[in-house]
Each structure stands twice: as structure tokens, then as C-alpha cells.
XYZ file of N, CA and C in Angstrom:
708
model
N -1.904 74.903 -9.363
C -3.069 75.703 -9.858
C -2.985 76.947 -9.300
N -3.193 77.931 -10.283
C -3.625 79.300 -9.880
C -4.535 79.477 -9.018
N -4.494 80.258 -7.909
C -5.757 81.039 -6.954
C -6.584 81.785 -7.916
N -8.234 81.419 -7.429
C -8.964 82.438 -8.254
C -8.579 83.704 -8.101
N -8.990 84.586 -9.089
C -8.956 86.153 -9.048
C -9.733 86.592 -8.016
N -9.676 87.307 -6.993
C -10.496 88.171 -6.297
C -11.057 88.958 -6.949
N -12.606 88.941 -7.253
C -13.495 90.067 -7.563
C -13.980 91.259 -6.345
N -13.281 92.622 -6.669
C -13.753 93.720 -5.779
C -15.339 93.914 -5.953
N -15.930 94.489 -4.627
C -17.145 94.546 -4.429
C -17.642 95.728 -5.273
N -18.632 95.862 -6.094
C -18.965 97.073 -6.993
C -19.493 98.146 -5.651
N -18.823 99.296 -5.999
C -19.142 100.457 -5.093
C -20.492 100.917 -5.305
N -21.081 101.346 -4.333
C -22.410 102.081 -3.896
C -22.179 103.578 -4.470
N -22.964 103.915 -5.143
C -23.184 105.375 -5.588
C -23.822 106.222 -4.268
N -23.406 107.291 -4.063
C -23.880 108.261 -2.947
C -24.168 109.647 -3.779
N -25.027 110.206 -3.882
C -24.939 111.529 -4.617
C -25.258 112.644 -3.677
N -24.233 113.668 -3.491
C -24.502 114.493 -2.490
C -24.895 115.954 -3.329
N -25.978 116.381 -3.097
C -26.524 117.604 -3.571
C -26.436 119.138 -2.526
N -25.767 119.764 -2.901
C -25.554 121.186 -1.912
C -26.048 122.262 -2.907
N -26.657 123.365 -2.061
C -26.845 124.713 -2.751
C -26.946 125.858 -1.159
N -26.693 126.784 -1.738
C -26.576 128.038 -0.718
C -27.945 128.223 -0.081
N -28.062 128.409 1.114
C -29.755 129.246 1.402
C -30.011 130.360 0.923
N -31.410 130.217 0.411
C -31.915 131.220 -0.394
C -33.164 131.754 0.306
N -33.358 133.102 0.171
C -34.559 133.370 0.474
C -36.028 133.600 -0.987
N -35.059 132.830 -2.079
C -35.947 132.997 -3.245
C -37.698 132.570 -2.745
N -38.786 133.239 -2.735
C -40.170 132.629 -2.312
C -40.464 131.530 -3.480
N -40.109 131.256 -4.624
C -40.328 130.477 -5.493
C -40.287 128.822 -4.692
N -39.038 128.985 -3.834
C -38.689 127.561 -3.321
C -39.886 127.114 -2.206
N -40.664 128.295 -1.905
C -41.726 127.474 -1.028
C -42.872 126.858 -1.910
N -43.129 127.247 -2.846
C -44.162 126.734 -3.812
C -43.729 125.169 -4.307
N -42.574 124.803 -3.927
C -42.182 123.181 -4.094
C -42.636 122.329 -2.870
N -42.827 122.832 -1.586
C -43.112 122.340 -0.319
C -44.615 121.918 -0.504
N -45.123 120.957 0.596
C -46.103 120.764 0.618
C -47.022 121.638 2.087
N -48.137 121.458 2.200
C -48.734 122.543 3.182
C -47.962 122.501 4.624
N -47.848 120.900 4.709
C -47.455 120.896 6.324
C -45.733 121.215 6.608
N -44.885 121.183 5.499
C -43.814 121.753 5.080
C -43.771 123.187 5.439
N -44.499 123.806 4.765
C -44.746 125.490 4.489
C -44.921 125.872 6.142
N -45.840 124.998 6.756
C -46.293 125.272 8.271
C -45.038 125.381 8.984
N -44.199 124.287 8.850
C -43.215 123.923 9.687
C -41.970 125.142 9.528
N -41.915 125.525 8.123
C -40.932 126.821 7.951
C -41.099 127.680 8.506
N -42.604 128.115 8.523
C -43.168 129.438 9.055
C -42.744 129.414 10.765
N -42.820 128.292 11.537
C -42.585 128.255 12.898
C -41.179 128.450 13.087
N -40.047 128.671 11.975
C -38.719 128.686 12.417
C -38.169 130.060 12.502
N -37.280 130.427 13.404
C -36.897 131.943 13.350
C -36.024 131.945 12.020
N -35.481 130.970 11.207
C -34.913 131.392 10.037
C -35.403 130.407 9.161
N -36.522 130.731 8.403
C -37.243 129.462 7.487
C -36.692 129.317 6.375
N -35.859 130.446 5.979
C -34.929 129.871 4.397
C -34.385 128.767 4.726
N -33.624 128.512 5.576
C -32.850 127.389 5.464
C -33.775 125.827 5.576
N -34.905 125.953 6.137
C -35.706 124.845 6.255
C -36.289 124.680 4.825
N -36.396 125.790 4.320
C -37.367 126.069 2.854
C -36.197 125.409 2.079
N -35.307 125.730 2.161
C -34.047 125.727 1.159
C -33.866 124.162 0.783
N -33.540 123.787 2.304
C -33.127 121.942 2.307
C -34.177 121.258 1.850
N -35.651 121.602 2.185
C -36.808 120.559 1.756
C -37.063 120.584 0.316
N -36.857 122.165 -0.411
C -36.938 122.207 -1.873
C -36.007 121.611 -2.678
N -34.842 121.380 -1.867
C -33.695 120.765 -2.532
C -33.597 119.323 -2.834
N -34.352 118.734 -1.025
C -34.609 117.209 -1.266
C -35.696 116.683 -2.328
N -36.683 117.612 -2.632
C -37.834 117.296 -3.242
C -37.227 117.527 -4.792
N -36.510 118.278 -4.988
C -36.124 118.606 -6.494
C -35.091 117.357 -6.743
N -34.253 117.140 -5.857
C -33.174 116.052 -5.989
C -33.743 114.530 -6.468
N -34.836 114.283 -5.607
C -35.851 112.953 -5.336
C -36.727 112.860 -6.809
N -37.131 113.929 -7.512
C -37.956 113.840 -8.477
C -36.735 113.890 -9.710
N -35.603 114.372 -9.430
C -34.605 113.995 -10.765
C -34.352 112.239 -10.650
N -34.476 111.798 -9.590
C -34.021 110.397 -9.553
C -35.247 109.588 -9.904
N -36.393 109.822 -9.597
C -37.596 108.663 -9.398
C -38.606 109.423 -10.907
N -38.419 110.676 -11.236
C -39.165 111.126 -12.353
C -40.732 111.784 -11.382
N -41.421 112.636 -12.448
C -42.340 113.915 -11.892
C -41.830 114.749 -11.652
N -42.492 115.638 -10.781
C -42.378 116.941 -10.435
C -42.017 116.814 -8.739
N -41.171 117.808 -8.276
C -40.773 117.931 -6.994
C -42.306 117.919 -6.044
N -43.132 118.605 -6.505
C -44.492 118.823 -5.459
C -44.948 117.543 -5.739
N -44.994 116.399 -6.287
C -45.603 115.314 -6.281
C -44.936 114.355 -5.575
N -43.828 114.606 -4.915
C -42.971 113.557 -4.300
C -43.715 113.843 -2.714
N -43.911 112.385 -2.381
C -44.378 112.200 -1.088
C -43.549 111.235 -0.145
N -43.461 112.237 1.049
C -42.381 111.601 1.994
C -42.967 110.829 3.080
N -42.648 109.814 3.741
C -42.969 109.298 4.854
C -41.702 109.170 5.916
N -42.439 109.016 7.344
C -41.614 108.998 8.158
C -41.871 108.229 9.365
N -40.980 107.256 10.000
C -40.776 106.748 11.045
C -39.876 106.633 11.917
N -39.943 106.969 13.265
C -38.856 107.371 14.189
C -38.217 105.635 14.644
N -36.975 105.577 14.458
C -36.422 104.034 14.590
C -36.413 104.074 16.203
N -36.736 105.035 16.953
C -36.428 105.068 18.215
C -37.796 104.599 18.807
N -38.888 105.368 18.452
C -40.319 105.648 19.242
C -41.100 105.054 18.428
N -40.895 104.781 16.998
C -42.210 104.366 16.111
C -42.979 105.248 15.500
N -42.803 106.796 16.009
C -43.978 107.589 15.746
C -43.829 107.765 14.139
N -44.687 108.167 13.496
C -44.705 108.750 12.370
C -44.863 110.106 12.113
N -44.642 111.009 13.200
C -44.820 112.526 12.968
C -43.146 112.989 12.638
N -42.117 112.160 12.963
C -40.855 112.383 13.012
C -39.924 111.179 12.328
N -38.808 111.533 12.406
C -37.832 110.463 12.097
C -37.365 110.651 10.580
N -36.554 109.540 10.140
C -35.904 109.732 8.800
C -36.951 109.665 7.733
N -36.708 110.507 6.544
C -37.726 110.424 5.696
C -37.649 109.351 4.676
N -38.615 108.849 4.436
C -38.372 107.539 3.140
C -39.401 108.295 2.133
N -39.029 107.903 0.703
C -39.482 108.134 -0.481
C -40.625 107.445 -0.432
N -41.931 107.629 -0.300
C -43.450 106.571 -0.542
C -43.185 106.080 -2.064
N -43.414 105.005 -2.080
C -43.309 104.203 -3.724
C -41.990 103.927 -3.838
N -40.630 104.463 -3.498
C -39.644 104.104 -3.614
C -38.906 103.674 -2.320
N -38.699 102.484 -1.921
C -38.214 101.660 -0.833
C -36.816 101.699 -1.066
N -36.630 101.530 -2.226
C -34.990 101.263 -2.555
C -34.207 102.650 -2.616
N -34.341 103.858 -2.487
C -34.197 105.049 -2.497
C -34.068 105.548 -1.040
N -32.741 105.606 -0.622
C -32.568 106.117 0.789
C -32.159 107.677 0.631
N -32.602 108.631 1.420
C -32.605 110.029 1.392
C -32.022 110.446 2.793
N -31.213 111.642 2.862
C -31.088 112.240 3.870
C -30.674 113.881 3.871
N -31.175 114.694 4.461
C -31.060 116.192 4.462
C -30.216 116.785 5.602
N -29.590 117.949 5.270
C -29.071 118.558 6.571
C -28.915 120.018 6.349
N -28.774 121.235 6.956
C -28.834 122.547 6.910
C -28.396 122.940 8.102
N -27.626 123.932 7.671
C -26.502 125.015 8.780
C -25.843 126.052 8.188
N -25.994 127.220 8.853
C -25.340 128.350 8.620
C -26.038 128.485 7.140
N -25.084 128.524 6.215
C -25.598 129.172 4.889
C -25.670 128.029 3.849
N -25.999 126.706 4.186
C -25.691 125.689 3.062
C -26.650 124.847 3.485
N -27.365 124.175 2.157
C -28.366 122.910 2.651
C -27.891 121.972 1.905
N -27.840 120.549 2.381
C -27.085 119.457 1.871
C -27.916 118.171 2.029
N -28.191 117.652 0.689
C -28.962 116.263 0.796
C -28.349 115.308 0.109
N -28.691 113.965 0.624
C -27.640 112.659 -0.022
C -28.642 111.864 -0.387
N -28.466 111.082 -1.487
C -29.386 110.072 -2.127
C -28.551 108.556 -2.189
N -29.126 107.699 -2.243
C -28.343 106.362 -2.555
C -29.386 105.336 -2.296
N -29.156 104.435 -3.637
C -29.945 103.133 -3.490
C -29.190 101.960 -3.249
N -27.943 102.029 -2.541
C -27.291 101.031 -1.828
C -27.353 100.770 -0.454
N -28.212 101.493 0.550
C -28.296 101.480 1.680
C -28.766 102.757 2.425
N -29.036 102.529 3.569
C -29.602 103.928 4.272
C -28.086 104.594 4.265
N -28.759 105.925 3.766
C -27.489 107.052 3.882
C -27.954 108.045 4.935
N -26.891 108.822 5.353
C -26.924 109.825 6.088
C -25.962 111.162 6.030
N -26.481 112.161 5.736
C -25.688 113.201 5.694
C -25.745 114.460 6.724
N -24.462 115.097 7.135
C -24.664 116.513 8.052
C -23.825 117.280 7.561
N -24.110 118.582 7.722
C -23.295 119.735 7.415
C -23.455 120.683 8.754
N -22.258 121.202 8.992
C -21.745 121.782 10.064
C -21.051 123.197 9.823
N -21.600 124.154 10.988
C -20.919 125.492 10.776
C -19.558 125.126 11.679
N -18.524 125.630 11.002
C -17.288 125.655 12.143
C -17.724 126.195 13.380
N -17.665 127.373 13.242
C -17.847 128.120 14.795
C -18.972 127.679 15.480
N -19.942 127.159 15.249
C -20.669 126.181 15.958
C -20.226 125.066 17.084
N -19.472 124.250 16.484
C -18.703 123.380 17.055
C -17.746 123.890 18.155
N -17.206 125.076 17.818
C -16.097 125.616 18.685
C -16.313 126.115 19.990
N -16.676 125.284 20.908
C -17.247 125.640 22.345
C -16.378 124.798 23.302
N -16.503 125.387 24.542
C -15.707 124.669 25.809
C -16.780 123.541 26.519
N -16.170 122.294 26.367
C -17.154 121.371 27.112
C -17.413 120.548 25.913
N -16.736 120.948 24.546
C -17.021 120.132 23.328
C -16.814 118.416 23.571
N -15.752 118.091 24.269
C -15.056 116.976 24.425
C -15.961 116.129 25.447
N -16.230 116.569 26.251
C -17.156 116.042 27.454
C -18.782 115.681 26.452
N -19.111 116.247 25.914
C -20.351 115.953 25.411
C -20.568 115.393 23.996
N -19.564 115.185 23.202
C -19.241 114.603 22.076
C -18.262 113.490 21.953
N -17.015 113.395 22.883
C -16.160 112.191 22.359
C -16.110 111.454 23.292
N -15.850 109.948 22.804
C -15.581 109.137 23.696
C -13.987 109.136 24.265
N -13.700 108.948 25.234
C -12.348 108.944 25.756
C -11.332 108.569 24.849
N -11.516 107.258 23.961
C -10.509 106.885 23.023
C -10.000 108.208 21.809
N -11.249 108.947 21.591
C -11.146 110.298 20.610
C -10.166 111.233 21.015
N -10.287 111.593 22.252
C -9.636 112.918 22.891
C -8.176 113.208 22.488
N -7.132 112.007 22.601
C -5.946 112.531 22.144
C -6.003 113.226 20.864
N -6.781 112.859 19.625
C -6.459 113.330 18.193
C -6.566 114.767 18.276
N -7.683 115.241 19.282
C -7.953 116.584 19.222
C -7.321 117.229 19.963
N -6.680 116.799 21.310
C -6.126 117.527 22.140
C -4.540 118.170 21.427
N -4.098 117.255 20.585
C -2.732 117.517 20.100
C -2.690 118.584 19.066
N -4.066 119.106 18.517
C -3.969 120.336 17.665
C -4.051 121.736 18.304
N -3.457 122.381 17.496
C -3.348 123.848 17.830
C -4.887 124.454 17.881
N -5.144 125.767 18.429
C -6.172 126.608 18.710
C -6.437 126.712 16.961
N -5.594 126.845 15.945
C -5.984 127.341 14.874
C -6.838 126.245 13.954
N -6.383 124.959 14.378
C -7.147 123.710 13.707
C -8.190 123.176 14.415
N -8.492 123.487 15.341
C -9.060 122.838 16.574
C -10.547 123.176 16.221
N -10.899 124.079 15.731
C -12.557 124.442 15.252
C -13.014 123.548 14.120
N -12.279 123.428 12.988
C -12.496 122.540 12.167
C -12.210 120.949 12.400
N -11.453 120.926 13.322
C -11.282 119.358 13.534
C -12.591 119.011 14.412
N -13.274 119.736 15.263
C -14.181 119.625 15.991
C -15.632 119.432 15.218
N -15.659 120.411 14.348
C -16.952 120.352 13.403
C -16.750 119.220 12.362
N -15.430 118.726 12.068
C -15.319 117.238 11.206
C -15.880 116.027 11.892
N -15.504 115.942 13.085
C -15.627 114.837 14.059
C -17.163 114.868 14.238
N -17.881 115.904 14.404
C -19.282 115.999 14.800
C -20.034 115.747 13.499
N -19.743 116.320 12.357
C -20.407 115.945 10.945
C -20.552 114.584 10.747
N -19.058 113.908 11.073
C -19.012 112.314 10.752
C -20.134 111.563 11.850
N -20.006 111.863 12.989
C -20.776 111.375 13.980
C -22.217 111.392 13.608
N -22.769 112.340 13.263
C -24.100 112.809 13.157
C -24.526 112.193 11.725
N -23.758 112.389 10.613
C -24.049 111.192 9.548
C -24.576 109.990 9.717
N -23.530 108.922 10.655
C -23.776 107.838 11.133
C -24.997 107.880 11.849
N -25.409 108.873 12.791
C -26.652 108.498 13.087
C -27.658 109.085 12.808
N -27.678 109.688 11.496
C -28.811 109.802 10.616
C -28.996 108.693 9.988
N -28.021 107.781 9.416
C -27.918 106.803 8.245
C -28.789 105.806 9.299
N -28.307 105.778 10.543
C -28.909 104.337 11.510
C -30.337 104.891 11.684
N -30.673 105.908 11.679
C -31.974 106.440 12.033
C -32.619 106.880 13.305
N -31.502 106.910 14.092
C -31.825 107.055 15.398
C -31.526 108.373 15.792
N -30.770 109.165 15.021
C -30.441 110.524 15.342
C -30.008 110.795 16.618
N -30.117 111.799 17.313
C -29.291 111.867 18.598
C -30.050 111.370 19.786
N -30.863 110.372 19.594
C -31.665 109.466 20.524
C -30.441 108.523 21.014
N -29.450 108.615 20.202
C -28.031 107.465 20.517
C -26.971 108.707 20.643
N -26.401 108.733 22.065
C -25.369 109.580 22.712
C -24.352 109.754 21.641
N -23.634 110.477 20.923
C -22.891 110.921 19.860
C -21.600 110.229 20.397
N -21.071 110.351 21.938
C -20.237 109.531 22.571
C -20.254 108.061 22.248
N -21.210 107.427 21.795
C -21.256 105.927 21.543
C -20.813 105.608 19.960
N -20.712 106.712 19.300
C -20.396 106.601 17.984
C -18.765 107.019 17.986
N -17.668 106.203 17.824
C -16.525 106.623 17.738
C -15.966 106.509 16.465
N -15.473 107.582 15.774
C -14.796 107.758 14.263
C -13.254 108.069 14.564
N -12.910 107.933 13.583
C -11.364 108.538 13.136
C -10.994 109.867 13.422
N -9.842 110.123 13.847
C -9.346 111.299 14.255
C -9.676 112.333 12.836
N -9.726 113.656 13.194
C -9.997 114.587 12.339
C -9.004 114.843 11.246
N -7.893 114.400 11.175
C -6.777 114.492 10.296
C -6.626 113.085 9.623
N -7.510 112.011 9.984
C -7.082 110.967 9.349
C -8.357 110.670 8.292
N -8.665 109.677 7.200
C -9.627 109.428 6.777
C -10.752 109.028 7.473
N -12.125 109.472 7.127
C -12.842 109.401 7.798
C -13.590 108.102 7.939
N -13.802 107.016 9.104
C -14.113 106.021 9.189
C -14.980 105.868 10.644
N -15.884 104.854 10.470
C -16.601 104.650 11.815
C -15.715 103.463 12.449
N -15.066 103.382 13.782
C -14.211 102.790 14.185
C -14.963 101.692 15.137
N -15.977 102.360 15.846
C -16.849 101.561 16.660
C -18.198 102.035 16.781
N -19.158 101.164 17.052
C -20.822 101.707 17.272
C -20.936 101.004 18.541
N -21.076 101.827 19.722
C -21.504 101.341 20.907
C -22.861 101.546 21.229
N -23.529 101.693 20.304
C -25.326 101.916 20.711
C -25.842 100.674 20.937
N -26.862 100.692 21.880
C -27.453 99.529 22.250
C -28.151 98.558 21.131
N -28.664 99.048 19.972
C -28.947 98.357 18.819
C -28.093 98.481 17.616
N -27.825 96.834 17.598
C -26.793 96.874 16.208
C -27.004 97.607 15.034
N -26.246 98.080 14.373
C -26.320 98.580 12.870
C -26.682 97.501 11.980
N -26.117 95.911 12.189
C -26.562 95.192 11.426
C -25.812 94.886 9.972
N -25.119 95.968 9.676
C -23.974 96.097 8.718
C -22.863 96.728 8.820
N -22.058 96.983 7.975
C -20.858 97.669 7.949
C -21.397 99.193 7.489
N -20.166 100.222 7.775
C -20.809 101.374 7.678
C -19.277 102.012 6.808
N -19.759 102.829 5.788
C -19.040 103.798 4.964
C -19.087 105.128 5.177
N -17.801 105.443 5.639
C -18.063 107.083 6.128
C -17.098 108.170 5.132
N -17.556 109.304 4.871
C -16.665 109.700 3.878
C -17.122 111.221 4.359
N -15.714 111.891 4.202
C -15.903 113.712 4.136
C -16.504 114.059 2.751
N -17.533 115.302 3.121
C -17.681 115.693 1.879
C -16.888 116.877 1.444
N -16.074 116.875 0.221
C -15.522 118.220 -0.083
C -16.024 119.499 -0.366
N -16.595 119.989 0.437
C -17.048 121.575 0.315
C -16.295 122.335 -0.056
N -16.479 123.532 -0.689
C -15.536 124.399 -1.215
C -16.161 125.595 -0.218
N -17.309 125.625 0.272
C -17.551 126.858 1.133
C -17.189 127.112 2.208
N -16.600 128.370 2.296
C -15.981 128.593 3.856
C -16.785 128.530 5.240
N -15.938 128.035 6.033
C -16.947 128.089 7.391
C -17.558 126.645 7.558
N -17.618 125.862 6.305
C -18.519 124.880 6.523
C -18.142 123.308 6.633
N -18.346 122.447 7.083
C -17.675 121.036 6.775
C -19.027 120.202 6.673
N -18.889 118.968 6.065
C -19.732 117.678 5.923
C -19.333 116.520 5.600
N -20.350 115.582 6.124
C -19.842 114.221 5.910
C -20.906 113.374 5.481
N -20.822 112.266 4.828
C -21.833 111.562 4.339
C -21.542 110.158 4.938
N -22.534 109.258 5.351
C -22.554 107.838 6.008
C -23.449 106.863 5.052
N -23.190 105.566 4.997
C -24.118 104.642 4.304
C -23.677 103.223 5.160
N -25.155 102.843 5.464
C -24.867 101.601 6.020
C -25.089 100.370 4.915
N -23.711 99.653 4.679
C -23.425 99.034 3.709
C -21.915 98.512 3.989
N -21.896 96.910 3.377
C -20.697 96.497 3.309
C -20.041 97.045 2.274
N -20.347 97.058 1.207
C -19.562 97.426 0.216
C -19.193 99.117 0.116
N -17.985 99.243 -0.752
C -17.206 100.487 -0.744
C -18.394 101.683 -1.247
N -17.996 102.693 -0.647
C -19.305 104.067 -1.589
C -18.166 104.725 -2.208
N -18.969 105.394 -3.292
C -18.350 106.418 -3.987
C -19.493 107.423 -4.162
N -18.712 108.744 -3.548
C -19.484 109.932 -3.463
C -19.218 110.658 -4.567
N -20.608 111.465 -5.137
C -20.500 112.228 -6.128
C -20.901 113.293 -5.563
N -20.319 114.512 -5.842
C -21.061 116.091 -5.364
C -21.363 116.777 -6.420
N -22.715 117.029 -6.134
C -23.406 118.110 -7.108
C -23.851 119.618 -6.838
N -23.432 120.935 -7.268
C -23.674 121.564 -7.007
C -25.390 122.271 -7.447
N -26.366 122.283 -7.002
C -27.849 122.859 -7.275
C -27.613 124.006 -7.779
């Protein structure tokens, strides 16, 4: 008797939307009062404003209505506070969202198939003395040590973005030491190799590099799911 055919699991869609940081004053009109106040307290309010306007617009396209009508709730996975933490969309618990901004880019990720996390990094920001000591598990060091100086900056930024994406998907952020998030080498396909955090993730993790074309930036996206992920990149 023939063996029954194995059915491959259906891939989970992740939409990643990006845009360049803008000083367009109309973006602030999309934000709520609390977001505008927070933007005003920043040294570079354009990054915060662009990212949060992008998030609101992307969510509205998914759930309907206007960007201004979107309501976000937050709960910190570490301390339980509602004043900070990973954002969720009120009334749409099935939709997971994440945002990140650095340098000249803002990036948003959305998925209905598990908790998602996205991170964008400026290459030069990760190229500093002591990076290994504060970022890497000892098992990750050899993959970076064998790279020449011309490839090291991008490699460090890629590793950091992968770790941060996983931490954002988990909801813990940097409350978990990034050295406890062990990822594949920077020149290998993105993968979470080991999670050493005290709180188990409770599921598999899908990890992917985001193929940005903007010079000087790298990004990664993570999904808490046992199913494979399919990333769709959109320019806003």
C-alpha cells in the first residue's frame, strides 16, 4: 500500500511595509494626541511620526476605516504595564503588528498567523567596539570573527536586526538579553537557533531577512509560528 502523501503546511503571510522618513506635516494629522505628544519630545520627531503614521495607515488598509480611527492597546509582557509594550489593534486580536524606525527608514510588519516582530537597523550604528560582548552568545562569535572589515558592519547589523525582531515578536523586547537569542550566522539564511530566555516562547519561530534596497539599512522580521512564513514587501 502506498504511503499517504504528506500535505505541506500552509504558509503564513507577513506583510512588511516601509517608507522613507518624512517631515511632511500631514503625517502628524494621522496620529492621536498621545502619539503627537510623544513625537514632540523626541530629538528627531520625524522618525517617530513617520513610523506611527505608517502603522496606522497599514492597519486601516487591513481592517477598514480611517487611520485616525485605529485604536492601539499595549501590555508589557515583562511587567504587565499598559503604558508601554507591544502594540495590539483594539477589536482585532487576530492581527499582530510591529513597527521599527532607524536612520532614514520606517518599517511596519503585519500578520494574522502569529505574533510578528520587525526591526530595521542602520549599518553604521552596529559597527562599534565591544559589539560581540553585549550582543553575541559565544557560539555566534566565530561567524563574525572570520569576516573582513568591509563585511563586518553589515554582518553585525543583520545579526542585531534578527535578534531584535525575535525579541519584538516575543513581546519582551530588550528586557531579555540579546545574548540569549541565538541566531544563524550573518551570511547564512536567517533562523533562530536557540532561545535561552527564562520564559519559553511556546511555539516555533520563523525568521527572515527583509530585502531592503535602501543603502545603509538592514531589516529582519520574525513570526511566532510553527508554520512557514511568506514575506511580502510593500513600499508605501
